[in-house]
Amino acid sequence: MSDLSTSSQAQGIGLSNPIHSHTSRQMLDLVNRLHSTGVQVDIDLPQIAVIGSQSAGKSSLIESISGITLPRAAGTCTRCPTECRLSRSSEPWKCTVSLRISENGKTKTEKFGDVITNKAEVEERIRRAQWAILNPTLRNAHGAQHFLTGDDHGANLELSFSSCFVSLQISGPDVADLSFCDLPGLIAGVGSAGNKSDIDLIKNLISTYIRRPSCIILLTVACETDFQNQGAQELAKVYDPEGKRTVGVLTKPDRIPTGEEPNWISILCNIKEPLQNGWYCVKQPSSAEIAAGTTWEKARKNEGQFFASTAVWSDLDEMYKKYLCTSNLVERLSTLLSDLISKRLPAIQDEIEKSIIVARDALHSLPKAPSSDPRNEIASLLHLFARDVARHVEGVPEDGLLQAVRPAQDTFRRVIRMTAPDFQPFEKRFAKKKKIEKAEFLMSEEGHEDFAILDETVDNDSDNGLFDDTKSEPWSLNTSQRIIPNPDAIYIDQVMQRANDARTRELPGNYPFVVQETYIRAILKKWRTPAQSLCRAVYHTLGEHIEKLIHSHLGAFGQGQLAQRVKVLLHDHLKKCMERAEERIDWLMKLEDRPFSLNTHYLADYKEKFLVHYRTAREKDRNPKLMTAIQQYAPPPSSFVFKNSSGAAPSAPTGIEKVLAGLVEMGIVGIKPETLTKLIEPDGMEPALGIMADRFADNVPLAVDYELVLGVERDVLETLYRGLGINGDHGDRICKELAQENATIAVRREELTKKLERMDLARQQLLQIGF
């Protein structure tokens, strides 16, 4: 019977067992140092969680383990978790109290008061720390330190329970190396004045601890209440159904109702409700004994004497006596925790390394942190942006600005080409029967798409017209179908009527140039709208491209104010560039107002081609027999063949061959059959329009490119510096405001930075021990 008492006295206070092996103490010390880094927020560290129903004796057990007294008044000792991190030290005993507050997704640890060196002060400090946690509104208004003074903070608690907790860091020569947490006791009801949500709050809070694979569940059950009614064991079974990491503790054995001792003995002997690590039974001093000044040494001695002198316990087999007394429980907890730490160390190290990589990647993915010299940083960003703008307006290989502008330029060129006059070399009365095809030489020189026109609706009721030939030759008339005439078509009789009406004092056969000029100016009026559309299309494309560059270079800087202001400034800059481009287009329109060209060779060549084109069509209309002969004419195989295969002299040439032979006799050689159609009065209008359209279709895109595309890069830095005001007297203040980081990003950066600091500290602690 004296063995229990002697063992208790030999081990001193709390878990400071001097006979712990060096390795076990090293493991316990390591996990405490890991806890001190705060890394338990990020990874699963081995820990002991003390759970049980309210008033199951948890706090008394914690007092016995830690050697301190917890608050007893008003039951506040169980209204928020109390984390104890104990570490053995050769220095004098001390205790540091902190608050771990979690609000709005953020967690912070705040030291609560000065370091305590007198154990008698711990109870009051913990009580005030709980007041600070249970009154969040007052705490946020005045700060946690406000609760260190005054006596009325516990009168009206804002919360009945909280998941925020009080952290005790205790060290001294008689303190063990261990971490555990006393959790609020489970409750079955809250009474008429309570909050029913507290029941689930406590259950969820306990679950967050004991669901972790590295958590040792210290399950406390009071012997004074029926086992099945206490509930904590059911919650433990949810997360540890096989009982592999649960240690059972029976408390208050002196209050077992008479006759029920066998039930509790069967639990202690692991017969009923078996656990892999077994059940223990402890007896802690009563409140009256503590109030009377009983020391922890005396309490351990009294505990040993109780089990040694009480028949139901003293009669146990020796193998079960090792499950009695706090000292044996302490020894078992220390062994379990140190073994768990040893097993978890490789995984902990791996988790830390992986977490470091993930945190660094997340930190690198954030925008660059604000510079200590925002003025120079902004200047550097603006120069890089301006350089990239210059590069894009000059042209980049793929998906660049010039590639995005090109479709609008091609569309403009086609639209200008499509404004060419639709001259028809026959009278208007034949508008529904005759239609000249587009000149083949234009299609071959400029491409079919430049002359794409809307499909014309035709009437398929053929009236045979003047021609039986329905082939769609490029230069022929198509009269096999009833044609819906183009309302903008210009017919030859209309041209002649206008020419005759315009004559004044001209010699016979001569007509005033005003006739051609009138037609040309009518077409020129159609060019302004396509030119303006091109300018606006390039403006919008350029604006979208510049916005992308702004986002790429400046979007991640600060809270986005710099990017927004640059966007506004460049929008105004682009608008001014567009206005200059529009002025240039107006100037070009004025230049083209009078038909004029020095490109006489180009003009003569086109006049010659159009003359053949129109005359061929006219002659086919007036003399289809002649045109058919020209079309079907095939030159003889050789001009030196005088006899046919029968030996007879060749027949005399006829038709087209005769005409061409006569011209040769006259010394005119190289004449082609179609040249014989050059009998129609030349039409100088369309050649002139063709030359002018080419010139205008080139000059307008060049003007837009120079004034708008290239114009955006000119003076862009000066525009930005002047608009932002960063070179002025208030430049430093402006730059500081622009560089201010987004609050969400700043918080995220701070969280990741602190996490990396915790991980690095934890890794350094792991490097100090071999495993």
XYZ file of C-alpha atoms in Angstrom, residues 117-718:
602
model
C 6.634 34.581 -11.993
C 4.310 33.922 -9.043
C 2.017 30.888 -9.411
C -0.606 32.537 -7.221
C -1.249 35.158 -9.933
C -2.045 32.644 -12.688
C -5.663 31.982 -11.700
C -6.673 35.655 -11.824
C -4.810 36.245 -15.111
C -6.597 33.289 -16.737
C -9.953 34.554 -15.482
C -9.351 37.957 -17.052
C -8.113 36.370 -20.259
C -11.389 34.438 -20.472
C -13.321 37.668 -19.939
C -11.471 39.212 -22.878
C -12.357 36.265 -25.090
C -16.012 36.122 -24.059
C -16.548 39.880 -24.646
C -15.410 40.429 -28.283
C -17.206 43.772 -28.792
C -15.595 45.379 -25.761
C -12.259 43.774 -26.658
C -12.335 45.143 -30.207
C -13.310 48.581 -28.944
C -10.719 48.930 -26.178
C -8.190 46.192 -26.826
C -7.522 42.991 -24.903
C -5.294 44.736 -22.373
C -8.342 46.633 -21.157
C -9.395 43.489 -19.261
C -6.225 43.385 -17.181
C -7.721 45.976 -14.830
C -11.187 46.553 -13.355
C -13.523 44.186 -11.556
C -16.804 44.208 -13.521
C -15.817 42.551 -16.821
C -17.320 39.199 -15.927
C -20.681 40.621 -14.816
C -22.289 40.482 -18.263
C -20.532 38.124 -20.627
C -21.379 38.695 -24.288
C -20.710 35.033 -25.164
C -21.358 31.950 -23.095
C -18.721 29.914 -24.974
C -16.044 30.637 -27.574
C -13.686 28.713 -29.847
C -10.951 31.285 -29.199
C -8.642 30.096 -26.480
C -6.262 31.050 -23.722
C -2.713 29.831 -24.210
C -0.417 29.193 -21.241
C 3.290 28.796 -21.833
C 4.791 27.479 -18.608
C 8.439 26.682 -17.991
C 10.540 25.894 -14.943
C 12.711 23.239 -13.317
C 9.739 21.196 -12.064
C 7.712 21.375 -15.313
C 7.490 18.650 -17.932
C 7.699 18.976 -21.722
C 4.145 18.470 -22.876
C 1.330 20.140 -24.815
C -2.334 19.584 -24.137
C -5.581 21.457 -24.268
C -8.453 21.525 -21.818
C -11.637 21.818 -23.893
C -15.033 23.036 -22.661
C -17.147 20.268 -21.193
C -19.987 18.776 -23.210
C -23.419 19.946 -22.114
C -26.796 18.292 -22.641
C -28.903 21.394 -21.955
C -28.561 25.128 -21.439
C -31.552 26.033 -19.274
C -34.143 28.714 -19.928
C -31.571 31.532 -20.072
C -29.035 29.668 -22.191
C -28.363 29.490 -25.900
C -29.150 26.150 -27.524
C -26.520 26.764 -30.185
C -23.858 26.420 -27.472
C -24.456 22.659 -27.413
C -23.378 22.281 -31.043
C -20.678 24.937 -30.694
C -18.938 22.915 -27.963
C -19.368 19.645 -29.836
C -17.939 21.138 -33.053
C -15.085 22.746 -31.148
C -14.107 19.437 -29.565
C -14.422 17.715 -32.941
C -11.911 20.075 -34.561
C -9.300 18.793 -32.112
C -10.028 15.098 -31.790
C -10.607 14.443 -35.503
C -6.883 14.995 -36.099
C -4.989 11.702 -36.408
C -2.184 13.003 -34.186
C -4.448 13.955 -31.309
C -4.393 11.794 -28.195
C -7.875 11.913 -26.667
C -7.775 12.118 -22.882
C -11.351 11.106 -22.041
C -12.442 12.060 -18.501
C -15.448 10.346 -16.947
C -16.720 11.172 -13.449
C -17.555 8.136 -11.323
C -20.385 9.981 -9.572
C -22.592 9.932 -12.719
C -23.835 7.055 -14.839
C -21.249 6.262 -17.541
C -23.703 6.206 -20.467
C -25.173 9.601 -19.578
C -21.916 11.551 -19.837
C -21.752 11.555 -23.660
C -18.071 12.327 -24.163
C -17.188 8.685 -24.844
C -19.712 8.579 -27.712
C -18.056 11.579 -29.394
C -14.626 9.999 -28.926
C -15.858 6.811 -30.618
C -16.926 8.810 -33.672
C -13.339 9.856 -34.425
C -11.520 6.926 -32.767
C -13.892 3.983 -33.142
C -11.234 1.371 -32.337
C -9.951 3.235 -29.283
C -6.359 3.312 -30.546
C -5.563 6.865 -29.492
C -7.963 7.344 -26.593
C -6.833 7.197 -22.958
C -9.684 6.901 -20.430
C -9.545 8.614 -17.028
C -11.992 7.948 -14.205
C -12.273 10.893 -11.836
C -13.930 11.411 -8.453
C -13.636 7.759 -7.313
C -14.494 8.839 -3.757
C -18.039 9.699 -4.941
C -19.028 6.318 -6.377
C -22.519 5.432 -5.118
C -22.550 2.455 -2.812
C -22.921 -0.823 -4.650
C -21.792 0.510 -8.059
C -18.076 -0.089 -7.519
C -17.985 -3.301 -9.631
C -19.182 -1.409 -12.709
C -16.327 1.058 -12.490
C -13.776 -1.621 -11.632
C -14.769 -3.506 -14.824
C -14.126 -0.333 -16.823
C -10.729 0.211 -15.138
C -9.806 -3.407 -15.892
C -10.662 -2.687 -19.571
C -13.425 -5.300 -19.562
C -16.243 -2.906 -20.263
C -15.682 -0.067 -22.793
C -12.194 -1.369 -23.670
C -9.522 0.986 -25.001
C -6.185 0.026 -26.499
C -4.351 2.274 -24.031
C -6.599 1.336 -21.122
C -8.372 3.275 -18.382
C -6.815 5.120 -15.435
C -8.299 6.345 -12.191
C -7.183 9.487 -10.359
C -8.291 11.396 -7.300
C -7.748 15.131 -7.169
C -8.058 17.412 -4.127
C -11.463 18.934 -3.507
C -12.114 22.667 -3.707
C -12.161 22.798 0.091
C -8.728 21.171 0.278
C -7.311 23.589 -2.263
C -8.856 26.502 -0.390
C -7.282 25.178 2.783
C -3.850 25.492 1.179
C -3.116 21.886 0.314
C 0.040 21.725 -1.743
C 0.396 19.578 -4.873
C 2.952 17.432 -3.073
C 0.437 16.842 -0.288
C -2.352 16.185 -2.837
C -0.283 13.468 -4.543
C 0.440 11.878 -1.164
C -3.241 11.959 -0.198
C -4.131 10.379 -3.561
C -1.759 7.486 -2.968
C -3.090 6.951 0.520
C -6.705 6.936 -0.758
C -6.106 4.133 -3.265
C -3.964 2.213 -0.791
C -6.511 2.399 2.033
C -9.776 1.952 0.104
C -10.644 -1.712 -0.136
C -12.181 -1.699 -3.604
C -8.951 -0.249 -5.045
C -6.355 -1.749 -2.754
C -7.690 -5.262 -3.466
C -6.931 -4.971 -7.203
C -4.341 -7.237 -8.757
C -0.936 -5.668 -9.028
C -1.217 -5.474 -12.818
C -4.171 -3.075 -12.465
C -2.680 -0.929 -9.692
C -0.381 0.670 -12.230
C -3.538 2.294 -13.665
C -4.151 4.180 -10.398
C -2.825 7.647 -9.433
C -2.007 10.704 -11.515
C 1.686 9.797 -11.623
C 1.002 6.594 -13.571
C -1.345 8.441 -15.916
C 1.346 11.052 -16.461
C 3.911 8.402 -17.239
C 1.621 6.749 -19.774
C 0.706 10.040 -21.460
C 4.348 10.986 -21.749
C 5.208 7.638 -23.329
C 2.270 7.761 -25.743
C 2.992 11.304 -26.793
C 6.728 10.780 -27.254
C 6.116 7.574 -29.248
C 3.568 9.348 -31.430
C 5.971 12.201 -32.009
C 8.730 9.783 -33.033
C 6.429 8.087 -35.532
C 5.113 11.369 -36.896
C 8.444 13.148 -37.316
C 9.197 11.984 -40.903
C 5.654 12.853 -41.987
C 5.839 16.195 -40.174
C 9.060 17.048 -41.947
C 7.524 16.084 -45.309
C 4.406 18.144 -44.627
C 6.516 21.137 -43.641
C 8.620 20.930 -46.824
C 5.531 20.625 -49.007
C 3.805 23.469 -47.185
C 6.858 25.679 -47.692
C 6.783 25.004 -51.443
C 3.050 25.702 -51.663
C 3.335 28.880 -49.577
C 6.252 30.184 -51.640
C 4.403 29.513 -54.890
C 1.341 31.296 -53.540
C 3.484 34.215 -52.390
C 5.216 34.462 -55.767
C 1.843 34.446 -57.525
C 0.856 37.625 -55.701
C 1.621 41.007 -57.257
C 5.018 42.424 -56.472
C 5.227 43.875 -52.979
C 5.229 47.675 -52.733
C 8.649 49.243 -53.088
C 10.259 51.452 -50.502
C 10.887 53.893 -53.382
C 7.528 54.046 -55.215
C 8.525 57.057 -57.307
C 11.374 55.263 -59.034
C 9.348 52.071 -59.318
C 6.477 53.876 -61.064
C 8.926 55.622 -63.393
C 10.456 52.267 -64.280
C 7.035 50.730 -64.935
C 5.997 53.632 -67.178
C 9.217 53.406 -69.216
C 8.765 49.664 -69.725
C 5.150 50.246 -70.713
C 6.061 52.981 -73.204
C 8.785 50.774 -74.685
C 6.306 47.947 -75.178
C 3.790 50.311 -76.783
C 6.490 51.419 -79.247
C 7.306 47.793 -80.013
C 3.682 46.927 -80.734
C 2.980 49.934 -82.970
C 6.053 49.015 -85.007
C 4.817 45.440 -85.250
C 5.249 42.130 -83.454
C 5.266 38.730 -85.187
C 2.060 37.169 -83.853
C -1.270 38.456 -82.530
C 0.017 41.997 -82.636
C -1.631 45.359 -83.106
C -0.916 45.592 -86.830
C -2.445 42.159 -87.407
C -5.569 43.290 -85.558
C -5.821 46.495 -87.645
C -5.287 44.827 -91.025
C -8.861 43.486 -91.494
C -10.260 47.015 -91.178
C -7.739 48.276 -93.744
C -8.639 45.485 -96.186
C -12.335 46.206 -95.747
C -11.721 49.903 -96.420
C -9.824 49.141 -99.618
C -12.599 46.873 -100.896
C -15.305 49.419 -100.060
C -13.434 52.164 -101.928
C -13.041 49.854 -104.927
C -16.751 49.095 -104.874
C -17.577 52.814 -105.305
C -16.269 52.666 -108.897
C -19.007 53.806 -111.337
C -21.101 51.156 -113.041
C -20.824 52.363 -116.675
C -23.042 50.458 -119.110
C -22.200 51.020 -122.844
C -25.779 50.857 -124.059
C -28.971 52.852 -123.746
C -30.961 52.885 -120.561
C -34.015 51.387 -122.299
C -32.099 48.109 -122.402
C -31.344 48.177 -118.652
C -33.463 45.096 -117.962
C -32.050 43.167 -120.878
C -28.379 44.021 -121.095
C -25.583 44.093 -118.573
C -21.844 44.343 -119.089
C -19.686 42.094 -116.919
C -16.871 43.354 -114.718
C -13.692 43.917 -116.684
C -11.508 40.814 -116.589
C -8.273 42.769 -116.390
C -9.447 44.433 -113.155
C -10.186 41.077 -111.553
C -6.840 39.650 -112.559
C -4.913 42.712 -111.393
C -6.706 43.517 -108.153
C -8.315 40.236 -107.121
C -11.911 39.068 -107.233
C -12.707 39.993 -103.622
C -11.963 43.672 -104.237
C -14.897 43.744 -106.619
C -17.243 41.482 -104.725
C -20.749 42.859 -105.019
C -24.062 41.697 -103.759
C -25.732 39.029 -105.826
C -28.221 40.592 -108.181
C -31.710 39.228 -108.436
C -32.662 38.165 -111.953
C -35.825 37.037 -113.641
C -35.331 33.594 -115.172
C -38.007 34.199 -117.865
C -35.844 34.499 -120.941
C -36.959 36.718 -123.821
C -33.969 35.680 -126.002
C -33.145 39.402 -126.425
C -30.662 40.354 -129.074
C -28.221 37.524 -128.414
C -28.399 33.770 -128.453
C -24.973 33.517 -126.837
C -25.466 32.996 -123.094
C -21.891 32.223 -122.128
C -20.611 34.384 -119.288
C -17.531 35.823 -120.943
C -15.823 38.540 -118.898
C -16.353 41.122 -121.637
C -19.709 39.948 -122.998
C -23.237 41.044 -122.340
C -25.602 38.727 -120.482
C -29.126 39.054 -121.876
C -30.398 35.518 -121.359
C -32.031 36.522 -118.093
C -34.185 39.433 -117.098
C -31.976 41.718 -115.044
C -32.975 43.977 -112.190
C -30.938 47.063 -113.103
C -28.519 48.731 -110.714
C -30.100 52.090 -109.723
C -26.620 53.652 -109.680
C -25.721 52.462 -113.180
C -24.671 55.097 -115.741
C -25.841 54.450 -119.323
C -24.209 55.699 -122.484
C -27.184 57.784 -123.610
C -27.170 59.550 -120.230
C -23.499 60.382 -120.667
C -24.103 61.724 -124.143
C -27.059 63.795 -123.017
C -25.025 65.348 -120.193
C -22.115 65.978 -122.561
C -24.320 67.699 -125.139
C -26.013 69.787 -122.458
C -22.629 70.949 -121.128
C -21.252 72.116 -124.496
C -20.718 75.857 -124.907
C -18.138 77.132 -127.393
C -16.264 73.887 -127.995
C -15.272 72.811 -131.455
C -17.269 69.990 -133.008
C -16.461 66.639 -131.434
C -15.079 68.208 -128.275
C -16.797 68.209 -124.912
C -16.052 70.164 -121.713
C -14.090 68.401 -118.908
C -16.809 69.395 -116.463
C -18.784 66.331 -117.596
C -16.095 63.932 -116.358
C -15.473 66.076 -113.310
C -19.148 65.914 -112.329
C -19.163 62.115 -112.405
C -15.880 61.904 -110.492
C -17.020 64.228 -107.707
C -20.240 62.274 -107.267
C -18.180 59.154 -106.602
C -15.720 60.989 -104.302
C -18.551 61.884 -101.944
C -18.921 58.187 -101.154
C -15.355 57.917 -99.811
C -15.694 60.025 -96.659
C -17.859 57.548 -94.722
C -15.572 54.503 -95.329
C -12.552 56.609 -94.387
C -14.170 57.723 -91.140
C -15.257 54.148 -90.413
C -11.690 52.971 -90.895
C -10.456 55.629 -88.489
C -12.990 54.652 -85.820
C -12.338 50.916 -86.266
C -8.584 51.426 -85.834
C -9.279 53.674 -82.842
C -11.322 50.988 -81.055
C -8.863 48.206 -81.925
C -5.961 50.331 -80.740
C -7.809 51.202 -77.526
C -8.433 47.525 -76.724
C -4.793 46.666 -77.429
C -3.513 49.507 -75.238
C -5.827 48.394 -72.409
C -4.291 44.918 -72.563
C -0.799 46.404 -72.348
C -1.873 48.579 -69.397
C -3.256 45.547 -67.595
C -0.143 43.522 -68.372
C 2.326 46.150 -67.136
C 0.393 48.069 -64.489
C -2.669 45.993 -63.538
C -0.996 44.294 -60.584
C 0.552 47.454 -59.174
C -0.940 48.762 -55.940
C -4.707 48.743 -55.793
C -5.036 49.358 -59.533
C -5.206 53.159 -59.271
C -2.130 53.624 -61.447
C -3.554 51.410 -64.193
C -6.912 53.197 -64.016
C -5.377 56.669 -64.234
C -3.086 55.652 -67.090
C -6.113 54.211 -68.870
C -7.984 57.512 -68.550
C -4.971 59.542 -69.703
C -4.315 57.342 -72.709
C -7.994 57.325 -73.625
C -7.790 61.107 -73.930
C -4.458 60.791 -75.743
C -5.966 58.328 -78.229
C -8.944 60.586 -78.786
C -6.660 63.473 -79.719
C -4.726 61.184 -82.076
C -8.012 60.169 -83.737
C -9.003 63.816 -84.148
C -5.697 64.506 -85.899
C -6.261 61.482 -88.139
C -9.743 62.739 -89.031
C -8.307 66.152 -89.865
C -5.805 64.451 -92.124
C -8.609 62.536 -93.850
C -10.481 65.811 -94.443
C -7.314 67.237 -96.000
C -6.978 64.201 -98.276
C -10.617 64.545 -99.325
C -9.957 68.139 -100.330
C -6.922 67.036 -102.348
C -9.009 64.506 -104.245
C -11.802 66.992 -104.884
C -10.292 67.939 -108.260
C -9.504 65.076 -110.668
C -5.788 65.212 -111.293
C -2.942 62.766 -111.792
C 0.680 63.006 -112.895
C 0.755 59.245 -113.389
C 0.110 59.631 -117.126
C 1.440 56.184 -118.036
C -0.917 54.464 -115.597
C -3.808 56.665 -116.798
C -3.105 55.952 -120.496
C -2.813 52.228 -119.903
C -6.154 52.064 -118.089
C -7.842 54.253 -120.703
C -6.648 51.867 -123.411
C -7.974 48.807 -121.544
C -11.350 50.355 -120.732
C -11.687 51.556 -124.336
C -11.300 48.009 -125.630
C -13.640 46.726 -122.933
C -16.477 49.156 -123.765
C -16.039 49.041 -127.535
C -16.096 45.265 -127.519
C -19.372 45.313 -125.624
C -20.869 47.955 -127.924
C -19.860 46.159 -131.091
C -21.212 42.860 -129.805
C -24.522 44.632 -129.320
C -24.543 46.341 -132.743
C -22.759 43.713 -134.834
C -22.910 40.329 -133.190
C -21.755 38.643 -136.413
C -18.528 40.653 -136.401
C -17.864 40.017 -132.735
C -18.567 36.333 -133.125
C -16.102 36.237 -135.983
C -13.471 37.982 -133.870
C -14.124 35.616 -130.994
C -13.956 32.511 -133.175
C -11.015 33.666 -135.263
C -8.007 31.324 -135.222
C -4.778 32.411 -136.998
C -3.384 30.084 -139.724
C -0.683 27.638 -138.545
C 2.011 29.287 -140.699
C 2.181 32.241 -143.076
C 4.550 30.302 -145.357
C 2.112 27.482 -146.348
C 1.006 28.022 -149.953
C -0.553 24.635 -150.747
C -3.008 22.471 -148.963
C -2.748 18.733 -148.556
C -4.213 18.054 -151.991
C -1.578 20.159 -153.658
C -3.981 22.946 -154.615
C -3.254 26.595 -153.875
C -4.777 27.900 -150.602
C -8.011 29.805 -150.743
C -7.979 33.583 -150.476
C -8.317 34.948 -146.874
C -11.718 36.149 -145.802
C -13.262 37.998 -142.861
C -11.005 38.837 -139.960
C -8.039 37.106 -141.597
C -8.452 39.288 -144.689
C -8.544 42.472 -142.642
C -5.466 41.508 -140.640
C -3.664 40.479 -143.870
C -4.507 43.844 -145.428
C -3.072 45.668 -142.422
C 0.098 43.622 -142.757
C 0.325 44.630 -146.434
C 0.087 48.237 -145.271
C 2.984 47.640 -142.919
C 0.872 47.539 -139.740
C 1.835 44.391 -137.896
C 1.015 42.921 -134.444
C -2.642 43.875 -134.539
C -4.914 41.533 -132.580
C -8.512 40.842 -133.658
C -10.055 42.469 -130.566
C -8.159 45.682 -131.360
C -10.502 46.193 -134.277
C -13.172 47.296 -131.793
C -11.402 50.559 -130.986
C -14.089 52.618 -132.661
C -15.939 53.950 -129.585
C -15.208 57.396 -128.177
C -12.729 57.004 -125.271
C -14.170 57.201 -121.732
C -11.724 58.918 -119.403
C -13.827 58.789 -116.256
C -13.295 55.297 -114.870
C -9.521 55.258 -115.506
C -9.217 58.497 -113.582
C -11.359 57.127 -110.784
C -9.257 53.952 -110.688
C -6.067 55.939 -110.245
C -7.614 58.195 -107.630
C -9.119 55.231 -105.753
C -5.710 53.540 -105.594
C -4.155 56.713 -104.300
C -6.913 57.360 -101.746
C -7.044 53.709 -100.615
C -3.338 53.955 -99.796
C -3.155 57.473 -98.383
C -6.030 57.163 -95.910
C -4.641 54.036 -94.153
C -1.220 55.694 -94.140
C -2.673 58.816 -92.554
C -4.542 56.752 -89.952
C -1.414 54.726 -89.249
C 0.770 57.824 -88.857
C -1.587 59.971 -86.814
C -3.375 57.270 -84.787
C -1.361 54.042 -84.565
C 2.106 55.579 -84.540
C 0.699 58.704 -82.938
C -0.220 56.924 -79.714
C 3.473 56.226 -79.050
C 4.595 59.794 -79.699
C 4.911 61.813 -76.476
C 3.238 59.030 -74.467
C 5.708 59.299 -71.574
C 5.385 63.069 -71.423
